[in-house]
Amino acid sequence: VLIRVHAAGVNPVDTYISQGQFSGIPEDLPYIPGIDGSGIVEKVGAKVTKFSVGDRVFFTGDLQCGSYAEYTAKDEGRCWKLPQHLSFEQGACIGIPYFTAYKALISKVDCLRDQTILVHGASGGTGLATCQIAKVLALKVLGTAGSDEGARVVKERGMADQVFNHKQKNYAHKILVSSDFFNYTYTDNVGVDIIVEMAADMNLERDASLIKPGGTIADEWNTAGQYILQLLEGKKLNPVVDKVYPLEDAVKAHHDIMHNQGSKGKLVLKIV
């Protein structure tokens, strides 16, 4: 499927590759970054059955995806129709965040209704995706964010039950004693059932003090795609765009994603 790219997602791994800090860096140069995005189908191969020219799609792939470009060619199994109520910018927010959340919550963890989940870094693209899917699964969602604005986004767009500022020294204690307005105690002072971790190298020791005995820490394709698409079409998931940059400002987008002081969604490059 040849896609005219309208928007590309910006992911931390893009910055690792550009700085030569990722072990899976492709050897063939020049290299076009970008792992997920959205656009319009321009051409289809003879054996393609799922798409027609003119279809709005979102896509994700491997390190050779090349979404930071005007065109990209994808296997039809890596593309899904973009629901009409979503913008191309929102479509570029779906790939890595929602597929990662699916892997953490559904492929790796047997979640039970009303279990308590803690999502670290909940204000970023993957964190918000994880919160939204967790709510679909009827979990009690606690999240952390690095700013008041980020916490507001997690509460409103991630639908978290409680949000904590991870820059406060006593935030871990607050999680253990957290309760809602109805005096429902989320952790019973013994810890959460599930932790989805975006930075295990920094938080794993603290996670161990927050997890309930017997709990699960999940450190962060086709079946996942169909599941996510169904929830998007049912408007149960809502991709959150933080900032949109023109393609020529990709370097600034990379700088911002690595040095932000509190995410509020996903960064996106506008190609068209």
Coordinates of C-alpha atoms in Angstrom, one line a residue:
V1 CA 0.0 0.0 0.0
L2 CA 1.5 3.4 -1.0
I3 CA 0.4 6.0 1.4
R4 CA 0.6 9.8 1.0
V5 CA 1.6 10.7 4.6
H6 CA -0.3 13.5 6.2
A7 CA 1.1 13.2 9.8
A8 CA 3.9 11.3 11.5
G9 CA 4.2 10.4 15.2
V10 CA 7.3 11.4 17.1
N11 CA 8.5 8.7 19.5
P12 CA 11.5 8.6 21.9
V13 CA 13.0 5.8 19.9
D14 CA 13.3 8.2 16.9
T15 CA 15.7 10.3 19.0
Y16 CA 17.8 7.3 20.1
I17 CA 18.3 6.3 16.5
S18 CA 19.2 9.8 15.4
Q19 CA 21.8 10.0 18.1
G20 CA 23.3 6.6 17.4
Q21 CA 22.2 5.2 20.7
F22 CA 19.9 2.4 19.6
S23 CA 21.2 -1.1 18.9
G24 CA 18.7 -1.8 16.2
I25 CA 19.8 1.1 14.0
P26 CA 19.5 0.1 10.3
E27 CA 22.8 -0.1 8.5
D28 CA 21.6 1.1 5.1
L29 CA 21.9 4.9 4.7
P30 CA 20.3 7.3 4.1
Y31 CA 17.7 6.5 6.7
I32 CA 14.2 7.9 7.0
P33 CA 13.0 8.0 10.6
G34 CA 9.4 7.5 11.8
I35 CA 7.6 4.4 13.0
D36 CA 3.9 5.4 12.9
G37 CA 1.7 7.9 11.1
S38 CA -1.4 8.5 9.0
G39 CA -2.4 9.5 5.5
I40 CA -4.4 8.6 2.4
V41 CA -3.9 5.5 0.2
E42 CA -2.4 6.5 -3.1
K43 CA -1.9 3.1 -4.8
V44 CA -2.5 -0.5 -3.9
G45 CA -0.8 -3.7 -5.0
A46 CA -2.5 -6.4 -7.0
K47 CA -3.0 -8.6 -4.0
V48 CA -4.3 -5.9 -1.6
T49 CA -7.9 -6.6 -0.5
K50 CA -8.4 -4.4 2.6
F51 CA -7.9 -1.0 1.1
S52 CA -8.8 1.2 -1.9
V53 CA -7.2 4.4 -3.3
G54 CA -8.5 7.3 -1.3
D55 CA -8.9 5.5 2.0
R56 CA -7.8 7.3 5.2
V57 CA -5.5 5.1 7.2
F58 CA -3.2 5.0 10.2
F59 CA -0.2 2.7 10.2
T60 CA 2.7 1.5 12.3
G61 CA 5.7 -0.7 11.6
D62 CA 9.3 -1.4 12.3
L63 CA 12.4 0.8 12.2
Q64 CA 12.1 0.9 8.4
C65 CA 8.7 2.4 8.4
G66 CA 9.9 5.9 7.3
S67 CA 6.9 8.0 8.2
Y68 CA 9.0 11.2 8.2
A69 CA 8.4 11.5 4.5
E70 CA 5.7 12.5 2.0
Y71 CA 5.2 8.9 1.0
T72 CA 5.7 5.5 2.6
A73 CA 5.0 1.9 1.3
K74 CA 3.4 -0.4 3.9
D75 CA 2.2 -4.0 4.0
E76 CA -1.6 -3.9 4.3
G77 CA -1.3 -5.9 7.5
R78 CA 0.3 -2.8 9.1
C79 CA -2.4 -0.4 8.1
W80 CA -5.9 0.2 9.4
K81 CA -8.7 2.5 8.3
L82 CA -8.8 5.7 10.2
P83 CA -12.2 6.4 11.7
Q84 CA -13.8 9.5 10.2
H85 CA -14.2 11.4 13.5
L86 CA -10.4 11.3 14.0
S87 CA -8.0 13.8 12.5
F88 CA -4.8 12.8 10.7
E89 CA -2.8 14.2 13.7
Q90 CA -4.8 12.0 16.0
G91 CA -4.2 9.1 13.6
A92 CA -0.4 9.6 14.0
C93 CA -0.8 9.2 17.8
I94 CA -2.2 5.7 17.6
G95 CA 0.6 3.4 16.5
I96 CA 3.4 3.0 19.1
P97 CA 1.3 4.3 22.1
Y98 CA -1.8 2.1 21.7
F99 CA 0.0 -1.0 20.5
T100 CA 2.4 -0.7 23.4
A101 CA -0.5 -0.3 25.8
Y102 CA -2.2 -3.4 24.3
K103 CA 1.0 -5.4 24.7
A104 CA 1.4 -4.3 28.4
L105 CA -2.3 -4.8 29.5
I106 CA -3.6 -7.6 27.3
S107 CA -0.8 -9.7 25.9
K108 CA 1.3 -9.7 29.2
V109 CA -1.2 -9.2 32.0
D110 CA -4.4 -11.0 33.0
C111 CA -6.4 -8.0 34.2
L112 CA -9.5 -8.5 36.3
R113 CA -12.3 -6.0 36.7
D114 CA -11.8 -3.4 39.5
Q115 CA -8.1 -4.2 40.0
T116 CA -5.9 -1.2 40.6
I117 CA -3.3 -0.2 38.0
L118 CA -0.6 2.5 38.4
V119 CA 0.6 4.0 35.1
H120 CA 3.9 5.9 35.5
G121 CA 4.4 8.7 33.0
A122 CA 0.7 8.7 32.3
S123 CA 0.7 12.1 30.6
G124 CA 2.8 11.0 27.5
G125 CA 1.3 9.4 24.4
T126 CA 1.8 5.8 25.6
G127 CA 0.7 6.6 29.2
L128 CA -2.5 8.1 28.1
A129 CA -3.2 5.2 25.7
T130 CA -2.6 2.8 28.7
C131 CA -5.0 4.7 30.9
Q132 CA -7.7 4.7 28.3
I133 CA -7.5 1.0 27.6
A134 CA -7.3 0.3 31.3
K135 CA -10.6 2.1 31.8
V136 CA -12.2 0.1 29.0
L137 CA -11.1 -3.0 31.0
A138 CA -12.9 -1.6 34.0
L139 CA -9.7 -1.1 36.1
K140 CA -9.2 1.5 38.8
V141 CA -6.6 3.8 37.3
L142 CA -3.9 5.7 39.1
G143 CA -1.4 7.8 37.1
T144 CA 1.7 9.9 37.6
A145 CA 2.7 13.1 35.8
G146 CA 5.5 15.6 36.0
S147 CA 3.4 18.8 36.0
D148 CA 0.0 20.2 37.1
E149 CA -1.0 20.6 33.4
G150 CA 0.0 17.0 32.7
A151 CA -2.0 15.8 35.6
R152 CA -5.0 17.6 34.3
V153 CA -4.7 15.9 30.9
V154 CA -4.3 12.5 32.5
K155 CA -7.5 13.1 34.6
E156 CA -9.6 14.5 31.7
R157 CA -8.3 12.7 28.6
G158 CA -6.8 9.6 30.2
M159 CA -9.9 9.2 32.5
A160 CA -7.7 8.3 35.5
D161 CA -9.3 8.0 38.9
Q162 CA -6.4 9.7 40.7
V163 CA -3.2 11.4 39.5
F164 CA 0.0 12.1 41.4
N165 CA 2.9 14.4 40.7
H166 CA 6.0 12.2 40.6
K167 CA 8.3 15.1 41.3
Q168 CA 6.9 15.3 44.9
K169 CA 9.1 13.4 47.3
N170 CA 6.1 11.8 49.1
Y171 CA 4.1 10.8 46.1
A172 CA 4.6 7.1 46.7
H173 CA 3.1 7.3 50.1
K174 CA 0.1 9.2 48.7
I175 CA -0.5 6.4 46.3
L176 CA -0.5 3.8 49.1
V177 CA -3.1 5.7 51.1
S178 CA -5.1 7.1 48.1
S179 CA -8.9 7.1 48.2
D180 CA -11.7 8.7 46.2
F181 CA -14.6 11.0 47.3
F182 CA -16.6 7.9 48.3
N183 CA -13.8 6.7 50.6
Y184 CA -13.0 3.8 48.2
T185 CA -9.4 3.0 49.1
Y186 CA -7.6 2.0 45.9
T187 CA -4.6 0.2 47.5
D188 CA -5.7 -0.7 51.1
N189 CA -2.2 0.5 52.0
V190 CA -0.7 -2.7 50.6
G191 CA 0.0 -1.7 47.0
V192 CA -1.5 -1.7 43.6
D193 CA -2.3 -4.9 41.5
I194 CA -0.5 -3.8 38.3
I195 CA 2.2 -1.2 37.4
V196 CA 2.8 -0.2 33.8
E197 CA 6.3 1.3 33.8
M198 CA 7.7 3.7 31.2
A199 CA 11.1 4.1 32.8
A200 CA 12.0 0.9 34.7
D201 CA 15.6 1.8 34.8
M202 CA 14.7 4.8 37.1
N203 CA 11.6 3.6 38.9
L204 CA 11.9 -0.1 39.5
E205 CA 13.1 0.1 43.1
R206 CA 10.2 2.4 44.0
D207 CA 7.8 0.2 42.0
A208 CA 8.7 -2.7 44.3
S209 CA 7.5 -0.7 47.3
L210 CA 4.2 0.1 45.6
I211 CA 3.2 -3.3 44.1
K212 CA 0.9 -5.6 46.0
P213 CA 2.3 -9.1 46.8
G214 CA 1.6 -11.2 43.8
G215 CA 1.1 -8.1 41.6
T216 CA 2.5 -7.5 38.2
I217 CA 5.0 -4.9 36.8
A218 CA 4.9 -4.6 33.0
D219 CA 7.8 -2.6 31.6
E220 CA 7.0 -1.6 28.7
W221 CA 0.2 -7.1 15.7
N222 CA -2.7 -7.8 13.8
T223 CA -5.0 -8.9 16.6
A224 CA -3.9 -5.8 18.5
G225 CA -4.8 -3.6 15.5
Q226 CA -8.3 -5.0 15.2
Y227 CA -8.9 -4.6 19.0
I228 CA -7.7 -1.0 19.0
L229 CA -9.7 -0.1 15.8
Q230 CA -12.9 -1.4 17.3
L231 CA -12.4 0.8 20.4
L232 CA -11.5 3.8 18.2
E233 CA -14.6 3.3 16.1
G234 CA -16.7 3.0 19.3
K235 CA -15.2 6.3 20.5
K236 CA -13.9 4.5 23.6
L237 CA -10.3 5.6 22.9
N238 CA -9.3 9.2 22.1
P239 CA -5.8 9.9 20.9
V240 CA -4.3 13.0 22.5
V241 CA -2.2 15.4 20.4
D242 CA 0.2 17.6 22.5
K243 CA 2.0 19.7 19.8
V244 CA 2.1 19.7 16.0
Y245 CA 5.3 20.6 14.2
P246 CA 6.1 21.1 10.5
L247 CA 8.4 18.4 9.1
E248 CA 11.3 20.8 8.9
D249 CA 11.1 21.2 12.7
A250 CA 11.7 17.5 13.4
V251 CA 14.9 18.3 15.2
K252 CA 13.0 20.7 17.6
A253 CA 10.4 18.0 18.1
H254 CA 13.1 15.5 19.0
H255 CA 14.6 18.0 21.5
D256 CA 11.2 18.7 23.0
I257 CA 10.3 15.1 23.5
M258 CA 13.6 14.4 25.3
H259 CA 13.6 17.6 27.5
N260 CA 9.9 18.2 28.2
Q261 CA 9.0 19.1 31.8
G262 CA 5.6 17.3 31.7
S263 CA 4.0 15.7 28.7
K264 CA 0.4 16.4 27.7
G265 CA 0.0 13.9 24.9
K266 CA 2.0 12.9 21.8
L267 CA 4.1 15.1 19.5
V268 CA 3.2 15.0 15.8
L269 CA 4.9 16.1 12.6
K270 CA 2.5 17.5 10.0
I271 CA 3.7 16.4 6.5
V272 CA 0.9 17.8 4.4

